[in-house]
CSV table of C-alpha atoms in Angstrom, one decimal:
chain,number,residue,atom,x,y,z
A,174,UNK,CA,0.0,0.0,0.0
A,175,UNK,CA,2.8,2.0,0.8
A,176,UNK,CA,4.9,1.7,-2.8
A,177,UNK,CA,1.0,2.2,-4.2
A,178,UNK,CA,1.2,5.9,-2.6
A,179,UNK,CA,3.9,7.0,-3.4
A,180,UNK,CA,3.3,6.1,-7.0
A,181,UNK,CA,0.2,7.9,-7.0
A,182,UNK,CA,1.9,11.1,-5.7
A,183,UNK,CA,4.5,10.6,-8.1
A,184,UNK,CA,2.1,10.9,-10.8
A,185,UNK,CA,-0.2,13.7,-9.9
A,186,UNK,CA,3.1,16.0,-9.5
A,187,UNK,CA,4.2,15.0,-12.6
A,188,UNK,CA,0.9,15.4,-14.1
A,189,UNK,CA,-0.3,18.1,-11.8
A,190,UNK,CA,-3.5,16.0,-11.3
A,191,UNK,CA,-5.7,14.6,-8.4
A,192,UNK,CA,-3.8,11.5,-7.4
A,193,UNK,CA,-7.5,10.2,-7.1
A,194,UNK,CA,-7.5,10.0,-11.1
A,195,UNK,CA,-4.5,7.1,-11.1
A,196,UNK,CA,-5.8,3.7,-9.5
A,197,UNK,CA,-3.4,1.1,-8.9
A,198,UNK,CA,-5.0,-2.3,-8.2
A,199,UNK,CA,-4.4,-3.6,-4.7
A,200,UNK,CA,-4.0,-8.0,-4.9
A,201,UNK,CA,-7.4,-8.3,-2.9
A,202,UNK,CA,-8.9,-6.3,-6.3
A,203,UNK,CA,-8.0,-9.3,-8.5
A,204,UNK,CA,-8.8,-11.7,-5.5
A,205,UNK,CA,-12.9,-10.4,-6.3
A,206,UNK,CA,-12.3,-11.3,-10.2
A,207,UNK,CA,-14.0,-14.4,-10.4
A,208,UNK,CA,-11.8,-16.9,-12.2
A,209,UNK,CA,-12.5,-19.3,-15.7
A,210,UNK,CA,-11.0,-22.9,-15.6
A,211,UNK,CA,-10.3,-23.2,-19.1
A,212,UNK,CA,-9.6,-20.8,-22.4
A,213,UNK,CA,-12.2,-21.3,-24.6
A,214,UNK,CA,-12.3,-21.2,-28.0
A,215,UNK,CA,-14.1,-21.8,-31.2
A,216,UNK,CA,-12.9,-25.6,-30.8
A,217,UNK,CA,-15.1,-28.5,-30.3
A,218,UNK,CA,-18.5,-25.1,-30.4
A,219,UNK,CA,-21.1,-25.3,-32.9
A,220,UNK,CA,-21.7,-21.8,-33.9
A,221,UNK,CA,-23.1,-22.5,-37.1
A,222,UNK,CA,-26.8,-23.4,-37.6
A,223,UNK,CA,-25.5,-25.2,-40.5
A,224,UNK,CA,-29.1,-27.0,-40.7
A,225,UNK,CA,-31.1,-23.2,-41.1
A,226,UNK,CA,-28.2,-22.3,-43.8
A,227,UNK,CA,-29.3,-25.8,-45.8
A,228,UNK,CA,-33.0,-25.3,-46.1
A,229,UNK,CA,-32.2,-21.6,-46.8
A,230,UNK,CA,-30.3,-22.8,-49.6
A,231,UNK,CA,-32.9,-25.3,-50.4
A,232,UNK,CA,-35.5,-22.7,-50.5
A,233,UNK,CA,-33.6,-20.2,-52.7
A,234,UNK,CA,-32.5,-23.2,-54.6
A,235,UNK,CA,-28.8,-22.4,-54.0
A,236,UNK,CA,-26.1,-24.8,-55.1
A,237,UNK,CA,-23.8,-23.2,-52.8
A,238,UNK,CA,-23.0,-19.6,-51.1
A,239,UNK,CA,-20.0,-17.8,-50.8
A,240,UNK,CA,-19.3,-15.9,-47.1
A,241,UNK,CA,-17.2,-12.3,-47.7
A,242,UNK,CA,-17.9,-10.5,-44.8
A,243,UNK,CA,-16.5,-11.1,-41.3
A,244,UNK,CA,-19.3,-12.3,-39.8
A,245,UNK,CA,-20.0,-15.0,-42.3
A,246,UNK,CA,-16.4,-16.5,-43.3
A,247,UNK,CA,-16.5,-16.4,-38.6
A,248,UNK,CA,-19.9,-18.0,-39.3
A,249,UNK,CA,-19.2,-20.9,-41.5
A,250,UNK,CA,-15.2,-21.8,-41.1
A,251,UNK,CA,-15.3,-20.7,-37.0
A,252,UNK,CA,-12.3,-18.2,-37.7
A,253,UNK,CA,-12.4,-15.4,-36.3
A,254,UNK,CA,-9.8,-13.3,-38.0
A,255,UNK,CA,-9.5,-9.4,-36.9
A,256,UNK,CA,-7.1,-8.8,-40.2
A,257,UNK,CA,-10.3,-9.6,-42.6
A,258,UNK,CA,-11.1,-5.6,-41.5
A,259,UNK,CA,-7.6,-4.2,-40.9
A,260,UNK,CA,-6.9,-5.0,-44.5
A,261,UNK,CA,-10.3,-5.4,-46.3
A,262,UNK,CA,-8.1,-6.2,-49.8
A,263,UNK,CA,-6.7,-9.2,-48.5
A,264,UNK,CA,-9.6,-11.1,-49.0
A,265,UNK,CA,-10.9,-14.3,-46.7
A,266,UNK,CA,-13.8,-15.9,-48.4
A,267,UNK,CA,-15.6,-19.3,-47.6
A,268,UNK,CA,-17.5,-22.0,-50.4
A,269,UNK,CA,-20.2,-23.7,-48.8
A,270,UNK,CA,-21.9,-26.7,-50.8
A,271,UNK,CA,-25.4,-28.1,-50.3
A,272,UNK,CA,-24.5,-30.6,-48.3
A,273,UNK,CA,-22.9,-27.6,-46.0
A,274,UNK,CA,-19.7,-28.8,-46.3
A,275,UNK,CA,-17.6,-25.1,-46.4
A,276,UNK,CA,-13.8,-24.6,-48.1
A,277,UNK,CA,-11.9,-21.8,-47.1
A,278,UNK,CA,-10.1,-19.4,-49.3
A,279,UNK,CA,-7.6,-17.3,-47.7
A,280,UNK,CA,-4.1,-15.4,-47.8
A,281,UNK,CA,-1.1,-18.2,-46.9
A,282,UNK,CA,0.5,-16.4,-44.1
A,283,UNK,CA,-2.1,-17.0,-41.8
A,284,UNK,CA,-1.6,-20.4,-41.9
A,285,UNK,CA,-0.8,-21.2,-38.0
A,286,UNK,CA,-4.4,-19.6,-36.8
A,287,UNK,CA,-6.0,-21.5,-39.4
A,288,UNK,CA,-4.7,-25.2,-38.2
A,289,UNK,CA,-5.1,-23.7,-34.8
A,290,UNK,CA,-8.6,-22.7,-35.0
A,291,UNK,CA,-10.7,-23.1,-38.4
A,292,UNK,CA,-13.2,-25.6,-38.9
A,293,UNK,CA,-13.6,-26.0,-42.4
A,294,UNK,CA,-13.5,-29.3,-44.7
A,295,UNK,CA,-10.2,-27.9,-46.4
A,296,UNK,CA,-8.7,-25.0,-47.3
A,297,UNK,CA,-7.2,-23.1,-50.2
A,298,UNK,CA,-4.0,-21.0,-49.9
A,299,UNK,CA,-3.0,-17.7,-52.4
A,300,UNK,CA,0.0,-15.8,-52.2
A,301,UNK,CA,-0.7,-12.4,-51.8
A,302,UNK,CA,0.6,-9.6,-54.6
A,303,UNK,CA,1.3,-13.0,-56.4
A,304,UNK,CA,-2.4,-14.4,-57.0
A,305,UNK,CA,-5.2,-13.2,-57.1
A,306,UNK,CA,-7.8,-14.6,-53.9
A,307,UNK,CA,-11.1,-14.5,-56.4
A,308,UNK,CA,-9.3,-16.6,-58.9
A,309,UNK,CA,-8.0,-19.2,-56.0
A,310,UNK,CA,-12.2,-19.0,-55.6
A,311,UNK,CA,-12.9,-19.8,-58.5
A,312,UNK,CA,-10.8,-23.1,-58.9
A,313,UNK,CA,-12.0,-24.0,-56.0
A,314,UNK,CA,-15.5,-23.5,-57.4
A,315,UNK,CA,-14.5,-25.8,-60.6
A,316,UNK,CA,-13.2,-28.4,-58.4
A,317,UNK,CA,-16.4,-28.5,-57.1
A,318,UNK,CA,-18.1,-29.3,-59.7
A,319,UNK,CA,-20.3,-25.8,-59.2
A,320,UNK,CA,-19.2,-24.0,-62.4
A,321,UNK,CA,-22.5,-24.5,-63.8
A,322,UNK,CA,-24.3,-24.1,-60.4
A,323,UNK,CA,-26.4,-21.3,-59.0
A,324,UNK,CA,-24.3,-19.5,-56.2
A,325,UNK,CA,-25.5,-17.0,-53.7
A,326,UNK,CA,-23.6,-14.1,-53.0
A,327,UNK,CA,-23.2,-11.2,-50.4
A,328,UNK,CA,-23.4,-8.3,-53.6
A,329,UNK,CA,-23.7,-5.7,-50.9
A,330,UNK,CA,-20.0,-6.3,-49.6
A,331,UNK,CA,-18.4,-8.1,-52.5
A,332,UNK,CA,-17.1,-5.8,-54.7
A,333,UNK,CA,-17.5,-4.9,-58.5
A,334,UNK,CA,-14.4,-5.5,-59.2
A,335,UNK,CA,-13.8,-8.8,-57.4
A,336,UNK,CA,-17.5,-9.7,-58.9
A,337,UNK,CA,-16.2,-9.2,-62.6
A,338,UNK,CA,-13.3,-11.1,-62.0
A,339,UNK,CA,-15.5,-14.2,-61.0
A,340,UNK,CA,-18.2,-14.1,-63.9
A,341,UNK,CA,-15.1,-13.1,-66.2
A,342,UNK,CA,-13.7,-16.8,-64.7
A,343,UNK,CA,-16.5,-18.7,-64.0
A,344,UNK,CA,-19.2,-17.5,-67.2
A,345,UNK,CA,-21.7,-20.4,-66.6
A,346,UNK,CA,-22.1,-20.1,-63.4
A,347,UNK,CA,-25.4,-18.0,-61.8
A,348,UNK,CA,-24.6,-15.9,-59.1
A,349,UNK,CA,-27.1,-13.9,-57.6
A,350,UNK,CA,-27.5,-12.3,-53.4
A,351,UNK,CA,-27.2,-14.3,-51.3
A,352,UNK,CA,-27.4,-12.3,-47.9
A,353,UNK,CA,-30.9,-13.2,-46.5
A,354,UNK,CA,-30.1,-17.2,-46.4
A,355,UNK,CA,-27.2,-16.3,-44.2
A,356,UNK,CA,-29.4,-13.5,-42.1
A,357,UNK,CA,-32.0,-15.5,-41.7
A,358,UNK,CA,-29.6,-18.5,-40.6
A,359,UNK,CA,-27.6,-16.2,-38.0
A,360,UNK,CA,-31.2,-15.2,-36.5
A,361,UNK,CA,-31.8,-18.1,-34.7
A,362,UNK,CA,-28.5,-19.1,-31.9
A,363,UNK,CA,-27.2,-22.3,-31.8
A,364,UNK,CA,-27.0,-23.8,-28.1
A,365,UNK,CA,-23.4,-23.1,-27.6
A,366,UNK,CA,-23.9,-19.6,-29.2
A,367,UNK,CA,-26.5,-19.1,-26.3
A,368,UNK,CA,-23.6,-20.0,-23.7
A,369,UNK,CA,-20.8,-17.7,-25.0
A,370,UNK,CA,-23.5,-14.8,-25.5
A,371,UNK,CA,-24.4,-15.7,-22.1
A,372,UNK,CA,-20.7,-15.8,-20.8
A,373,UNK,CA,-19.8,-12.7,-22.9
A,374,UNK,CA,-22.8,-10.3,-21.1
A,375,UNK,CA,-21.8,-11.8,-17.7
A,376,UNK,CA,-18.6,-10.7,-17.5
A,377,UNK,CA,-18.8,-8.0,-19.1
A,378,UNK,CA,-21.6,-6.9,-16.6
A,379,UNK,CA,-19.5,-8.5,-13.9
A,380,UNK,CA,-16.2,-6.0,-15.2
A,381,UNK,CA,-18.4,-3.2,-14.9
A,382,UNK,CA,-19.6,-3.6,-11.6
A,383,UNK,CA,-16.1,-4.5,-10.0
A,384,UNK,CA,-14.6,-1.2,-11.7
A,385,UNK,CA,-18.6,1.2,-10.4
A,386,UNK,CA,-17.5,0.1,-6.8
A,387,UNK,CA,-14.0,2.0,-7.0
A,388,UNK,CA,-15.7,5.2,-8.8
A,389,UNK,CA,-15.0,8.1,-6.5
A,390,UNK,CA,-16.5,11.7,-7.2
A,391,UNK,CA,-13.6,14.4,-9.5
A,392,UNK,CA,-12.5,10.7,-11.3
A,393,UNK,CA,-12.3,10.9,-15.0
A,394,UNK,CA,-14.4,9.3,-17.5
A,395,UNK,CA,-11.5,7.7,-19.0
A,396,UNK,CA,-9.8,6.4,-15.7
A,397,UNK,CA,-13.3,4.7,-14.9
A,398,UNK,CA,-13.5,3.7,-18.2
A,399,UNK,CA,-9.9,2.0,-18.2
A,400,UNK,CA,-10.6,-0.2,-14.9
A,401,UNK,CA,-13.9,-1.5,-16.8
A,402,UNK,CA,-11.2,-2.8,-19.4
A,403,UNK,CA,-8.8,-4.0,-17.2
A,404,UNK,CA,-11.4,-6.0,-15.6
A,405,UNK,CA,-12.5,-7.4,-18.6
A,406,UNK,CA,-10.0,-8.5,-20.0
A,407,UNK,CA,-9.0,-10.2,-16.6
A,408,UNK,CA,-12.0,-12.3,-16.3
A,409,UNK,CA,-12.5,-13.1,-20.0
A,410,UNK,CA,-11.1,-16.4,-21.2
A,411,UNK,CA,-11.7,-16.5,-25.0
A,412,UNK,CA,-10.0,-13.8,-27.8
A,413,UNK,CA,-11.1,-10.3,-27.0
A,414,UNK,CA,-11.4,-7.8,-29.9
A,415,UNK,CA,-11.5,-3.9,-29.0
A,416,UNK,CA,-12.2,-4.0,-25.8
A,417,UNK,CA,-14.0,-0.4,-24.7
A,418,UNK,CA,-15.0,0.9,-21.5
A,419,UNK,CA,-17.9,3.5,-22.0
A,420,UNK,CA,-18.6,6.1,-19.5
A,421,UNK,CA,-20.4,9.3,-20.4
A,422,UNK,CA,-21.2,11.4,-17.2
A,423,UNK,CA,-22.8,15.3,-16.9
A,424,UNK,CA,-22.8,16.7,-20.2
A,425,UNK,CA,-21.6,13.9,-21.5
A,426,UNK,CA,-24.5,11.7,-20.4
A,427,UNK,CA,-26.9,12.7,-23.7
A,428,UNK,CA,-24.5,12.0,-26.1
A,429,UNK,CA,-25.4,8.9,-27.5
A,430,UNK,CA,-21.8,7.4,-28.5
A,431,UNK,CA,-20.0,9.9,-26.6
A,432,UNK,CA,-15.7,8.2,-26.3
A,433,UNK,CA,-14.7,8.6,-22.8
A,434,UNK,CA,-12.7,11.6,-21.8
A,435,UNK,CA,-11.0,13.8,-19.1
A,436,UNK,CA,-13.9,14.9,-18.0
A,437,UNK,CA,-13.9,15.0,-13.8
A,438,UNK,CA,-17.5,12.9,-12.8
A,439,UNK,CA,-18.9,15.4,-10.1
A,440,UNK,CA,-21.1,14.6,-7.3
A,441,UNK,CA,-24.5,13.9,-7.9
A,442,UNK,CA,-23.9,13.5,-12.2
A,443,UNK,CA,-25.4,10.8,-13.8
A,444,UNK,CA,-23.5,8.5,-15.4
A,445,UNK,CA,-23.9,5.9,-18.5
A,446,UNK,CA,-21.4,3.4,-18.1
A,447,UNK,CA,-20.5,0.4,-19.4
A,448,UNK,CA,-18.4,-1.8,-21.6
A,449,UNK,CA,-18.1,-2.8,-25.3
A,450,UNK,CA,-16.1,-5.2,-27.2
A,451,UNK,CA,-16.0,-8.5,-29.8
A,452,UNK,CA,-15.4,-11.9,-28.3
A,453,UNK,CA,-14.5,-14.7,-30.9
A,454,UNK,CA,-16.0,-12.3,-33.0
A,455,UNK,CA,-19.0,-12.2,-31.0
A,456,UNK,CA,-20.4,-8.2,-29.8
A,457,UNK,CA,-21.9,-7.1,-27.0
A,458,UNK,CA,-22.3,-4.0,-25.8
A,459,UNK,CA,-23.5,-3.6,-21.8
A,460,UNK,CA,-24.6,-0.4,-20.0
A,461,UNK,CA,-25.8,1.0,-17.0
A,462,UNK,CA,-27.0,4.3,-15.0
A,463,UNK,CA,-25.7,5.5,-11.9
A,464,UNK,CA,-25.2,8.8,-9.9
A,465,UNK,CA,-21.8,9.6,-8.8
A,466,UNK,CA,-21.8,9.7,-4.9
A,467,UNK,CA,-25.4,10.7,-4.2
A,468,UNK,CA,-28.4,11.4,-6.3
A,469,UNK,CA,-31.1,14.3,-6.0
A,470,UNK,CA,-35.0,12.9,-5.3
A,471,UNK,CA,-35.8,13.8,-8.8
A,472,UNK,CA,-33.0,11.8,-10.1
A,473,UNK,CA,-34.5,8.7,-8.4
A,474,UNK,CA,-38.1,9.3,-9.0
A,475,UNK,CA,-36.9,9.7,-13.4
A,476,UNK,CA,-35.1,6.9,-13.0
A,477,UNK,CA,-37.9,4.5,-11.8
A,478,UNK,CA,-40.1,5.5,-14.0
A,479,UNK,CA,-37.9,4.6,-16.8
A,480,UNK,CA,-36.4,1.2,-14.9
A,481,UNK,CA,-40.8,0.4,-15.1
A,482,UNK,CA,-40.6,1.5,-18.6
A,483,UNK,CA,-38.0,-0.8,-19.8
A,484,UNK,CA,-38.2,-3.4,-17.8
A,485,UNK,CA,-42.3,-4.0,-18.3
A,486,UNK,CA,-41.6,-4.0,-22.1
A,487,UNK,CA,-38.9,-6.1,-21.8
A,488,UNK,CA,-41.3,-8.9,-20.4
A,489,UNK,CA,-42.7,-8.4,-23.9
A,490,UNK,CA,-39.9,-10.0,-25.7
A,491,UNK,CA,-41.7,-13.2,-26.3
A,492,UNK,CA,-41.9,-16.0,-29.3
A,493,UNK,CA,-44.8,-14.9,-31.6
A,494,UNK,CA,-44.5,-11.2,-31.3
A,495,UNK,CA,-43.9,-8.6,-33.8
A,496,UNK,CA,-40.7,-6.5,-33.8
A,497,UNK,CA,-42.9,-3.1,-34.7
A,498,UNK,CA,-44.7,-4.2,-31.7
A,499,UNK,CA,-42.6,-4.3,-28.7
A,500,UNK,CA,-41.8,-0.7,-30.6
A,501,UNK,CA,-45.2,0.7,-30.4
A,502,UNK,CA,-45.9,-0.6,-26.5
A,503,UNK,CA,-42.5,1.2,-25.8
A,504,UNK,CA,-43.1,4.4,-26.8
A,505,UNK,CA,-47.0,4.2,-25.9
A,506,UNK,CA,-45.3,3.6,-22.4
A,507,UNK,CA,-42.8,6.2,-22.3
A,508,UNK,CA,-45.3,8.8,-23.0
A,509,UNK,CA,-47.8,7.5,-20.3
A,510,UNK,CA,-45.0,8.5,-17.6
A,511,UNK,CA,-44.3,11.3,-19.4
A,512,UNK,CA,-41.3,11.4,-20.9
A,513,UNK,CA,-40.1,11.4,-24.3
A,514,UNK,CA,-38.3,8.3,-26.5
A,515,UNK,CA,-35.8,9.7,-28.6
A,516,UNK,CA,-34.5,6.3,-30.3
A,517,UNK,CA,-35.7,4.9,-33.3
A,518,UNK,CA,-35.6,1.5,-32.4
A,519,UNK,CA,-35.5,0.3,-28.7
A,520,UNK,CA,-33.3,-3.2,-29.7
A,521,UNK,CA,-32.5,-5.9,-32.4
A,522,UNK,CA,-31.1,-9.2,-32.6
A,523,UNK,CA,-27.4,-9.3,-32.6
A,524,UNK,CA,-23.8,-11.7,-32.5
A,525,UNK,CA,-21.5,-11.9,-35.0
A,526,UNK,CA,-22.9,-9.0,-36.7
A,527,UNK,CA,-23.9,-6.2,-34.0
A,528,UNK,CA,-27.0,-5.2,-35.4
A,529,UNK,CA,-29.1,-7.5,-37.6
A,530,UNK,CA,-32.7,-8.4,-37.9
A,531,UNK,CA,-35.1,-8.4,-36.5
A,532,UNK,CA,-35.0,-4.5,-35.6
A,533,UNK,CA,-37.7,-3.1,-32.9
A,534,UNK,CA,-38.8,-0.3,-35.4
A,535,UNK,CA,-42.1,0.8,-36.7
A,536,UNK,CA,-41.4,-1.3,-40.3
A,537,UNK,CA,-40.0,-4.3,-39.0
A,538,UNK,CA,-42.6,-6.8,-39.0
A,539,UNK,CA,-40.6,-10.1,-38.4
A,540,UNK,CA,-41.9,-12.6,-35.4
A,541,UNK,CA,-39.8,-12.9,-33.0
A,542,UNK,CA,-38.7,-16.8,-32.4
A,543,UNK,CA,-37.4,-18.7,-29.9
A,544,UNK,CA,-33.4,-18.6,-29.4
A,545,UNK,CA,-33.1,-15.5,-31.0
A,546,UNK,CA,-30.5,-13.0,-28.4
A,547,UNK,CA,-31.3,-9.5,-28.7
A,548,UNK,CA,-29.5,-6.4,-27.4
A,549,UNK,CA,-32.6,-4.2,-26.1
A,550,UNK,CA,-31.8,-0.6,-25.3
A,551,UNK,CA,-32.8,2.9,-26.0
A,552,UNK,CA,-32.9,6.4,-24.7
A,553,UNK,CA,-35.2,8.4,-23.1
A,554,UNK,CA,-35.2,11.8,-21.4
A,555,UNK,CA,-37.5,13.2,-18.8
A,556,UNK,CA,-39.5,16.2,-18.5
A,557,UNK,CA,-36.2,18.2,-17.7
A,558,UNK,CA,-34.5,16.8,-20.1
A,559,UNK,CA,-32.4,14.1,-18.3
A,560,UNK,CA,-31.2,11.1,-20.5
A,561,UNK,CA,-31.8,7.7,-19.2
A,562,UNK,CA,-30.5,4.4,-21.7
A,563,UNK,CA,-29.5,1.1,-20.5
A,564,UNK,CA,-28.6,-1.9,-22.6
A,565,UNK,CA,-28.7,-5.6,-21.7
A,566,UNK,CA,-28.6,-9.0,-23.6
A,567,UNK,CA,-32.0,-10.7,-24.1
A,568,UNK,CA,-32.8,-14.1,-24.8
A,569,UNK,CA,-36.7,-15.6,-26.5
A,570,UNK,CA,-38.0,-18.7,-25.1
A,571,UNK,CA,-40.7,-20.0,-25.1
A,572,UNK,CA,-41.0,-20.0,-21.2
A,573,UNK,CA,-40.5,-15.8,-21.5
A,574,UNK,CA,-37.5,-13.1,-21.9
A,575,UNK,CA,-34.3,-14.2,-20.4
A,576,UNK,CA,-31.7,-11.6,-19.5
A,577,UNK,CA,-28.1,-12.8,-20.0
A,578,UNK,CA,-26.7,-9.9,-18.5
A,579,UNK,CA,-28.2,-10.4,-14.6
A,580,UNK,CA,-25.4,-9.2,-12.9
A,581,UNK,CA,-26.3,-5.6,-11.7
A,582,UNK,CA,-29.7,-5.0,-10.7
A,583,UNK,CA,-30.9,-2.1,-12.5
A,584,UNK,CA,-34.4,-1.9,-11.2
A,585,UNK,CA,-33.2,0.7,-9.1
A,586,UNK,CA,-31.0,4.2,-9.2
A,587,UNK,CA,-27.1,3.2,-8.5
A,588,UNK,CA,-24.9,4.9,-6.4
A,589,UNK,CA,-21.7,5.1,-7.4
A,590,UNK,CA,-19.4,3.4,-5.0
A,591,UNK,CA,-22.2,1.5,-3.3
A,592,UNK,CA,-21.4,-2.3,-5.1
């Protein structure tokens, strides 16, 4: 405790800050982290509802698809590969047949993650600035048999010049969008999807909390919002992908996206805090509401109104029910308490891609269906023109809304401090 002192009076004359804005954590911290047995990873997990992609296929009478996108070469070959968006050109791309059998087609140096961790029939290797990924594609199309076939493909992602070169290549071949069978497919989680969206929202809930109960008043966004990712990645076992910590307090608080910043949390501010970030290519996004070190009576009585609000309409979130729907009971809701709904949707289904149908909007008539994980959040403000917005993982079943994230208790106005 001592050597932790005098380090944090070391810094704050050096930085001629508040020593309370450096936190060095003490070992019975990381004694509170709950610990994981084992690193998990895409191994030996069925991610893919390989039996949804088939009879999409089937339906749009597919004789195979092509994944582009990060979220569909994750999807189908279980490799989760954060250079696919660093460097867009370098493409990875995955052939799957109709009897869902998928190839992979990807650059050669990433060879060693793709033993390690792809789970794909076999696997097609180009040298890059030497030949060219769509071509590698196509022969492995040919090989096939397909070059006659009709192949579905993401047209909104694939580009026009990768698209001429495979017509160019492959000119009796059909290849028309693909996108929906592999929305459609994502839609519905598979059981071990379930569990690692469940892990994911726990931790990240459980990060959160640990790093709320060290949040003293005059502490900066951004030192709050580094102990949240500290935390995090402490207690989580699998790959994490840019890890976040969120916190928008004051001023701040409004600003929907706001990136956490010097700003000194005062007494009695609200603040939206929380954590974002991908794991095995999976994202999740948790937040919560607090006041920092007390909280005025009307802060409390705004915030139960909205904790009714969203948690009533979250017991909506059932099998059978439109998407428009849970919309229009929201914002009927908000407006009998009196307060005003400022976002245009109040939650959609989400994993590998963030945001994907359905969407609880207006126009989005889809059913909800069992198994499906949503991310249900939106922002309100009350008569004065306070913000309130939370966010939490949902699961349909048939038995009712499950939360994943049940960590913090949010039916109630937090206290900073107070965990």
């Amino acid at each position: 405790m001592k050597l932790q002192q005098l380090f944090c009076s070391w810094r704050a004359r050096q930085h001629r800050l508040s020593p309370v804005l450096f936190w060095w954590p003490t070992v019975d911290y990381w004694q509170r982290l709950p610990q994981s047995t084992k690193r998990e990873t895409m191994s030996g997990a069925t991610f893919c509802n390989r039996a949804a992609l088939l009879e999409g296929m089937r339906r749009y009478g597919f004789d195979a698809l092509i994944a582009a996108t990060p979220a569909n070469v994750t999807y189908t070959s279980g490799l989760d590969l954060y250079t696919q968006t660093l460097i867009p050109d370098r493409m990875v791309m995955t052939l799957t047949d109709a009897n869902g059998v998928s190839l992979l087609i990807i650059w050669s140096g990433e060879r060693d993650k793709v033993e390690r961790d792809a789970q794909v029939a076999s696997v097609s290797y180009y040298v890059e600035f030497g030949q060219s990924p769509v071509a590698t594609l196509a022969a492995a199309i040919t090989r096939q048999g397909l070059q006659r076939g009709r192949i579905g493909v993401e047209t909104r992602f694939f580009s026009i010049a990768a698209f001429q070169e495979l017509t160019r290549l492959l000119p009796e071949a059909s290849f028309v969008d693909g996108e929906e069978v592999f929305t459609e497919a994502r839609m519905i989680k598979t059981a071990d999807e379930i569990a690692l969206l469940r892990r994911v929202a726990r931790v990240m809930d459980r990060a959160t909390q640990l790093a709320a109960g060290l949040a003293r008043p005059d502490e900066s966004e951004r030192s709050f919002a580094g102990r949240i990712v500290a935390n995090l990645l402490a207690l989580a076992q699998e790959e994490v992908s840019g890890p976040d910590g969120i916190v928008a307090a004051g001023p701040n608080a409004p600003v929907m996206h706001h990136v956490s910043s010097h700003h000194p949390i005062r007494r009695g501010e609200m603040v939206r805090y929380g954590a974002k970030c991908s794991i095995l290519g999976y994202w999740c996004i948790i937040l919560r509401m607090a006041a920092m070190a007390e909280a005025a009576p009307h802060q409390i009585d705004s915030y139960a109104r909205f904790a009714d609000i969203y948690h009533s309409t979250l017991e909506m979130l059932h099998p059978g029910v439109r998407a428009c729907d849970v919309y229009t009971a929201c914002r009927q809701h908000v407006e009998r308490h009196g307060m005003r709904l400022i976002s245009e949707k109040v939650g959609h289904s989400t994993g590998l891609v963030f945001r994907e149908p359905p969407i609880l909007q207006p126009a989005d008539h889809r059913i909800l269906q069992p198994n499906m994980v949503l991310a249900y959040d939106y922002l309100i403000l009350d008569e004065h023109g306070a913000p309130f917005h939370i966010e939490d993982r949902v699961l349909v079943t048939e038995r009712g809304p499950v939360t994943l994230s049940d960590v913090i208790d949010t039916r109630t106005l937090a206290i900073l401090g107070e965990y």
